[in-house]
mmCIF file of C-alpha atoms in Angstrom:
data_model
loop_
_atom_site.group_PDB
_atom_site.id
_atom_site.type_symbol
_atom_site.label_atom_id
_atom_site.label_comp_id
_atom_site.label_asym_id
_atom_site.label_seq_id
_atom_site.Cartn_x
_atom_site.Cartn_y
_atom_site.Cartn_z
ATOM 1 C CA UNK A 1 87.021 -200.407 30.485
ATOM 2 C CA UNK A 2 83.224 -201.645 30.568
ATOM 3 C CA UNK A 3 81.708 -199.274 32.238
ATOM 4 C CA UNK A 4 82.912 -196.900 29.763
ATOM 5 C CA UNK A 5 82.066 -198.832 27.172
ATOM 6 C CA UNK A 6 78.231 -199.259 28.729
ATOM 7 C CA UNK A 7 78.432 -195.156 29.312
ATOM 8 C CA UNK A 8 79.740 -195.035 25.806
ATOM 9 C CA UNK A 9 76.664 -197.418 24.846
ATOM 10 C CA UNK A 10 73.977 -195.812 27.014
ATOM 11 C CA UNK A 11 74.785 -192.624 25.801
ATOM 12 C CA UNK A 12 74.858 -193.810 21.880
ATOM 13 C CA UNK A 13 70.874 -195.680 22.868
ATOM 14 C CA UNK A 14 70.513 -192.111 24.353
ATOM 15 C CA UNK A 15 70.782 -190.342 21.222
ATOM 16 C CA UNK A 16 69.093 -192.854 19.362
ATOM 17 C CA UNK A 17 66.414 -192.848 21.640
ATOM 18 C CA UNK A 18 65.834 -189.127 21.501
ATOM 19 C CA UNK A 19 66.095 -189.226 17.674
ATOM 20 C CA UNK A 20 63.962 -192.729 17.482
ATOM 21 C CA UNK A 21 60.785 -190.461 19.029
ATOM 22 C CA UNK A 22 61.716 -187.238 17.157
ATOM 23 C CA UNK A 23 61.264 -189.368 13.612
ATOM 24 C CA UNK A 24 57.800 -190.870 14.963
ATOM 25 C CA UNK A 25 56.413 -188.186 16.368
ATOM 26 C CA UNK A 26 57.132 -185.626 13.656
ATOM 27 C CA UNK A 27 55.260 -188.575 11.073
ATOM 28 C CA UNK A 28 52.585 -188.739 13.887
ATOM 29 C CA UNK A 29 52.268 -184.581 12.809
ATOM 30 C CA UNK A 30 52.859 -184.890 9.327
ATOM 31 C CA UNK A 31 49.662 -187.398 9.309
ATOM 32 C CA UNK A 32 47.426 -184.948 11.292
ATOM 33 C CA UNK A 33 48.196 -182.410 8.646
ATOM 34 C CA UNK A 34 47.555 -184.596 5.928
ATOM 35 C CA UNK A 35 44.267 -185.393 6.698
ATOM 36 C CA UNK A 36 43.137 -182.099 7.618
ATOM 37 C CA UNK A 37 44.409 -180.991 4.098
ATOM 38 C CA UNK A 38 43.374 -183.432 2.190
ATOM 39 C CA UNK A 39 40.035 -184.127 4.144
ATOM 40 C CA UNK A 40 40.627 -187.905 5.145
ATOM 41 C CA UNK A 41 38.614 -189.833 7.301
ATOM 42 C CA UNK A 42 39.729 -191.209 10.673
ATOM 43 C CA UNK A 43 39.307 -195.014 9.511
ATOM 44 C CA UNK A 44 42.055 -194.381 7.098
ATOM 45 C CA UNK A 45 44.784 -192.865 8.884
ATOM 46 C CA UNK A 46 43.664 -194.773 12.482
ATOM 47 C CA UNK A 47 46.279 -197.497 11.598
ATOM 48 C CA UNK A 48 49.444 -195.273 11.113
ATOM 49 C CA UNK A 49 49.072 -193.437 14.511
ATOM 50 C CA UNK A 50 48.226 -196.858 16.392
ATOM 51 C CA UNK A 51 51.589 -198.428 14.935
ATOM 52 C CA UNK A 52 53.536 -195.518 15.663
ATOM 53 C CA UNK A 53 52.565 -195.419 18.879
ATOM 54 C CA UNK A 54 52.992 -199.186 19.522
ATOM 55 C CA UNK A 55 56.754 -198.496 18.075
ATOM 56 C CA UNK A 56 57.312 -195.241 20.514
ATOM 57 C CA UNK A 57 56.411 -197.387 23.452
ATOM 58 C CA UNK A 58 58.056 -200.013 22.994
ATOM 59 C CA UNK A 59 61.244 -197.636 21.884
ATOM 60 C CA UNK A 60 60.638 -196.686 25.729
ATOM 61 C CA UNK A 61 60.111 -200.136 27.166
ATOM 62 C CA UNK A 62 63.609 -200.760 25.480
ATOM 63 C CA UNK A 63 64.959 -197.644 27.146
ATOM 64 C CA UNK A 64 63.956 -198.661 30.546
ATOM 65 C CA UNK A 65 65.007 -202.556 30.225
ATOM 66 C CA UNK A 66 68.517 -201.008 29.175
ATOM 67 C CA UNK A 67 68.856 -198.748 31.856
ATOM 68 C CA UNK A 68 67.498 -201.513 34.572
ATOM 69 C CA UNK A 69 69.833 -204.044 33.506
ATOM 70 C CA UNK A 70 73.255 -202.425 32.542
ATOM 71 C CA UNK A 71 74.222 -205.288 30.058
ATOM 72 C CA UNK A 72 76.078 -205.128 27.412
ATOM 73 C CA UNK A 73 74.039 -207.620 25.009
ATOM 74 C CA UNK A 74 71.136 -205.819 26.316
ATOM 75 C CA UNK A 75 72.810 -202.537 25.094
ATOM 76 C CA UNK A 76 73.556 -203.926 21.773
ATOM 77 C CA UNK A 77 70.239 -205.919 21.113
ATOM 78 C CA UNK A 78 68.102 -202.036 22.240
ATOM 79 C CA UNK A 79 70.346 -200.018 19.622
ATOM 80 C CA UNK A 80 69.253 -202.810 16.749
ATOM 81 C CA UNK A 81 65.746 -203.003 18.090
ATOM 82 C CA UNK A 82 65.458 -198.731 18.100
ATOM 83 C CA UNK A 83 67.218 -199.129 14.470
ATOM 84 C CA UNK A 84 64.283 -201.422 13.244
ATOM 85 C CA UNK A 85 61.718 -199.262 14.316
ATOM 86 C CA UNK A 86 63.061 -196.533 12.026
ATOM 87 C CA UNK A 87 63.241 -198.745 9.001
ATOM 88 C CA UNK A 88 59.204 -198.696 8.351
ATOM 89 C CA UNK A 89 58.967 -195.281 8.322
ATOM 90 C CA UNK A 90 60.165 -194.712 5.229
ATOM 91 C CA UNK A 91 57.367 -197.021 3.745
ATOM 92 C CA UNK A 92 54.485 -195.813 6.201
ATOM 93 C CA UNK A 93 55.176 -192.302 4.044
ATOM 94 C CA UNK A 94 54.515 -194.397 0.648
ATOM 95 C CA UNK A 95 51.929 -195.973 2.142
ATOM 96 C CA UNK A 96 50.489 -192.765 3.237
ATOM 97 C CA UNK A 97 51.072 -191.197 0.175
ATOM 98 C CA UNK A 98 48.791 -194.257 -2.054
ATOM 99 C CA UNK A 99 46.162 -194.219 0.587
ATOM 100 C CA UNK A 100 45.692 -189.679 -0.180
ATOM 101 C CA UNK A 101 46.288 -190.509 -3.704
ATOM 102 C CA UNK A 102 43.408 -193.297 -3.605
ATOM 103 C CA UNK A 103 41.431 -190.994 -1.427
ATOM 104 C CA UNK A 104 41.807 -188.227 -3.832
ATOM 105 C CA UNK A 105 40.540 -190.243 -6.643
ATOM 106 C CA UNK A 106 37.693 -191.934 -5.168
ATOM 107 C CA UNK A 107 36.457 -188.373 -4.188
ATOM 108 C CA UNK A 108 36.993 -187.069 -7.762
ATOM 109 C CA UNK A 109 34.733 -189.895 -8.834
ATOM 110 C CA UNK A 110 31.913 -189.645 -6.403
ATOM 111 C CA UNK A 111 31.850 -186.285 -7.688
ATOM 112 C CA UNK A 112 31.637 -187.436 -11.209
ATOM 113 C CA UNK A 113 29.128 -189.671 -10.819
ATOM 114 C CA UNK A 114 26.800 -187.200 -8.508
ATOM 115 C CA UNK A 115 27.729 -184.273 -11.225
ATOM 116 C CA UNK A 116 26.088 -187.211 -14.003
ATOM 117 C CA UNK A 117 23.387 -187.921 -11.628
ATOM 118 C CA UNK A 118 22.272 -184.348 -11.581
ATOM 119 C CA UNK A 119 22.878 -183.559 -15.062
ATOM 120 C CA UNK A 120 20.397 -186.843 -15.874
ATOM 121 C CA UNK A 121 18.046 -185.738 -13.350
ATOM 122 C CA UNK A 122 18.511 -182.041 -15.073
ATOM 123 C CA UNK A 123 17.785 -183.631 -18.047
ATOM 124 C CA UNK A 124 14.960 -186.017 -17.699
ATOM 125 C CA UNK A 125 12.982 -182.308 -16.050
ATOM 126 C CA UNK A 126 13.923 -180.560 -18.996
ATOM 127 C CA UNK A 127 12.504 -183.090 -21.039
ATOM 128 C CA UNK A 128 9.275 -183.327 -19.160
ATOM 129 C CA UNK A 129 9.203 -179.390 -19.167
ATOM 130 C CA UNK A 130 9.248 -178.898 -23.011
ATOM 131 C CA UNK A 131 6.979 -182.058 -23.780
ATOM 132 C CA UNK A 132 4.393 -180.793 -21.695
ATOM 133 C CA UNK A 133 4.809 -177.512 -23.000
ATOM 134 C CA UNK A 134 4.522 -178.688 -26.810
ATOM 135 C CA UNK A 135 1.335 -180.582 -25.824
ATOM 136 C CA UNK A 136 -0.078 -177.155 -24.243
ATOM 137 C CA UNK A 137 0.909 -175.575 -27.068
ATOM 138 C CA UNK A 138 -0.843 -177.680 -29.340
ATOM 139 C CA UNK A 139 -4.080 -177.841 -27.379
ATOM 140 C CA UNK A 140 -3.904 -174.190 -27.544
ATOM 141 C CA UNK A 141 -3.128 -173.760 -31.563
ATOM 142 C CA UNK A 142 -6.221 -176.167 -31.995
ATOM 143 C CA UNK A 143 -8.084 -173.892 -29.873
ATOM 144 C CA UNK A 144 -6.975 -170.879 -31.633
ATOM 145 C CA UNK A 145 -7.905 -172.234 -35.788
ATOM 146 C CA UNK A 146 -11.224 -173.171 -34.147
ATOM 147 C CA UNK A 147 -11.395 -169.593 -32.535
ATOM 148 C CA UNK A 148 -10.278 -168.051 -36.204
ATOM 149 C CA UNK A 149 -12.867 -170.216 -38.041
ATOM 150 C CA UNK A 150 -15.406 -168.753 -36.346
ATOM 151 C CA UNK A 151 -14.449 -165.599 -36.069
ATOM 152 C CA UNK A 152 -13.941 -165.238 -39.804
ATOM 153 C CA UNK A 153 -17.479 -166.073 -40.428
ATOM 154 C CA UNK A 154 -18.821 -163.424 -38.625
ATOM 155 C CA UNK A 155 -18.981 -159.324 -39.110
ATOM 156 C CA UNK A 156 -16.465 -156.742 -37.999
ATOM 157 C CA UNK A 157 -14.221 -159.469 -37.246
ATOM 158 C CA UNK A 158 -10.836 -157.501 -37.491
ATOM 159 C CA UNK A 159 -10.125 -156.715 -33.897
ATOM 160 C CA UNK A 160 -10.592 -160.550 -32.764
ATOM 161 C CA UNK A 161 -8.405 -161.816 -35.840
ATOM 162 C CA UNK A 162 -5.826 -159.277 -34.376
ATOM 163 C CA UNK A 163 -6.206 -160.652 -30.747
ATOM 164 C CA UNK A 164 -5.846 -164.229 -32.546
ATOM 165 C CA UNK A 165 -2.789 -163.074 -34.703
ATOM 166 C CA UNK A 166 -0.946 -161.820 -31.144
ATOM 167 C CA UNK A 167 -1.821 -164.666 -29.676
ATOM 168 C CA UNK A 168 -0.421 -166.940 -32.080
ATOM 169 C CA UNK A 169 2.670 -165.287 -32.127
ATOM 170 C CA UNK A 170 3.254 -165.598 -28.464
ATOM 171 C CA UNK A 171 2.363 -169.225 -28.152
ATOM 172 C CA UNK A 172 4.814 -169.959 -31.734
ATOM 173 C CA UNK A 173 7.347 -168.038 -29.804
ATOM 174 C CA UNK A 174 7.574 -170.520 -26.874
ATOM 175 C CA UNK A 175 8.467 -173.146 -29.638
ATOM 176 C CA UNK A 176 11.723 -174.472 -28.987
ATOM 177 C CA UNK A 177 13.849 -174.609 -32.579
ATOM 178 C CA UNK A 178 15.239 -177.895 -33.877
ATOM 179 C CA UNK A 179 18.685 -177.947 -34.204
ATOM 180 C CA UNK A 180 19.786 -181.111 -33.814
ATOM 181 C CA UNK A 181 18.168 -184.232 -32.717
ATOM 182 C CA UNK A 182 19.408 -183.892 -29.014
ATOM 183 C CA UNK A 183 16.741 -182.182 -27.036
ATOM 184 C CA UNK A 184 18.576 -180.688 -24.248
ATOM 185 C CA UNK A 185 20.943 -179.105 -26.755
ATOM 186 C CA UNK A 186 17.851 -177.963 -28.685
ATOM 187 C CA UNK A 187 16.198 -176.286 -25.349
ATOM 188 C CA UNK A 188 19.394 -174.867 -24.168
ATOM 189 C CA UNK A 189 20.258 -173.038 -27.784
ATOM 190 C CA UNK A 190 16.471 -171.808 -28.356
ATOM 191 C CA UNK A 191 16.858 -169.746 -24.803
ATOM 192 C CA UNK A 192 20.272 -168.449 -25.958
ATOM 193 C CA UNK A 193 19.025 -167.219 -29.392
ATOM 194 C CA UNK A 194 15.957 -165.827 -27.547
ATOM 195 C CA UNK A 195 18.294 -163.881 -25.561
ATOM 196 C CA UNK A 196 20.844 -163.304 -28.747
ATOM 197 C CA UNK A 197 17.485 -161.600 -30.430
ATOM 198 C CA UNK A 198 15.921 -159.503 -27.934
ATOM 199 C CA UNK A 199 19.906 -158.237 -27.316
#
């Protein structure tokens, strides 16, 4: 009657035993693909394959003390012990599924804050672009009123007030239009109505 019921036993830590490493090792995949999809770093997932590990040795450890020693009580206290190591599973996957969800958001962040970066640093060229482009312009209108003064005062003067009159209208047309008092707007809309006129 007891060695069937050890047989009986053995066979029922067997199964378990089979089904024990089947559940780890198919989390052990699950967590390989879940960092290659989701792009997380070895730090992060390091912990869930060393504990799984730890739990399918000692799942074979138990195996081997149970088959060595043929006792009932040993029997008994393996089937608990490969039980237990099934339990945290369960909440490995939850834990898992914060630490992609975390991961996810800290990456949308980083993102955020090097999209702001760039659009400052897009900025703050843009700014330095059209201020030293007004200046230029202005040196270059003072230029021009001296160049008409002088021309005006002299003979035949038609073909250099025409030169002057071109002129002007090239450097007005770099002029970027107010529309509101945000400058970057203001750049941005002046190139699209350039492009809205010559269309």
């Amino acid at each position: 009657m007891k060695w069937r019921f050890l047989i009986l036993l053995q066979i029922m830590i067997g199964g378990l035993f089979v089904f024990s490493c089947i559940a780890h090792a198919r989390f052990i995949i699950n967590i390989f693909k879940k960092k290659k999809e989701y792009h997380l770093k070895v730090g992060k997932v390091i912990g869930f394959w060393l504990f799984l590990l730890s739990q399918l040795m000692m799942n074979i450890i138990l195996l081997y003390a149970t088959l060595r020693y043929e006792k009932v009580y040993v029997g008994v206290m393996t089937i608990v012990a490969l039980l237990i190591t099934l339990f945290p599973i369960e909440q490995l996957k939850k834990i898992l599924e914060d630490v992609i969800e975390k991961a996810s958001v800290d990456e949308k962040y980083e993102y955020m804050v090097r999209k702001a970066e760039i659009g400052q640093k897009y900025y703050l060229m843009m700014k330095d672009y059209e201020d030293r482009l007004s200046q230029l312009r202005h040196e270059f209108m003072n230029q021009v009123q001296v160049a008409y003064g002088i021309i005006e005062k002299r003979e035949n003067n038609k073909t250099g007030i025409a030169i002057l009159d071109e002129l002007s209208e090239q450097i007005e047309s770099t002029r970027v239009n107010s529309f509101c008092s945000n400058k970057m707007v203001n750049i941005i809309l002046s190139m699209k109505h350039d492009e809205m006129t010559e269309n």
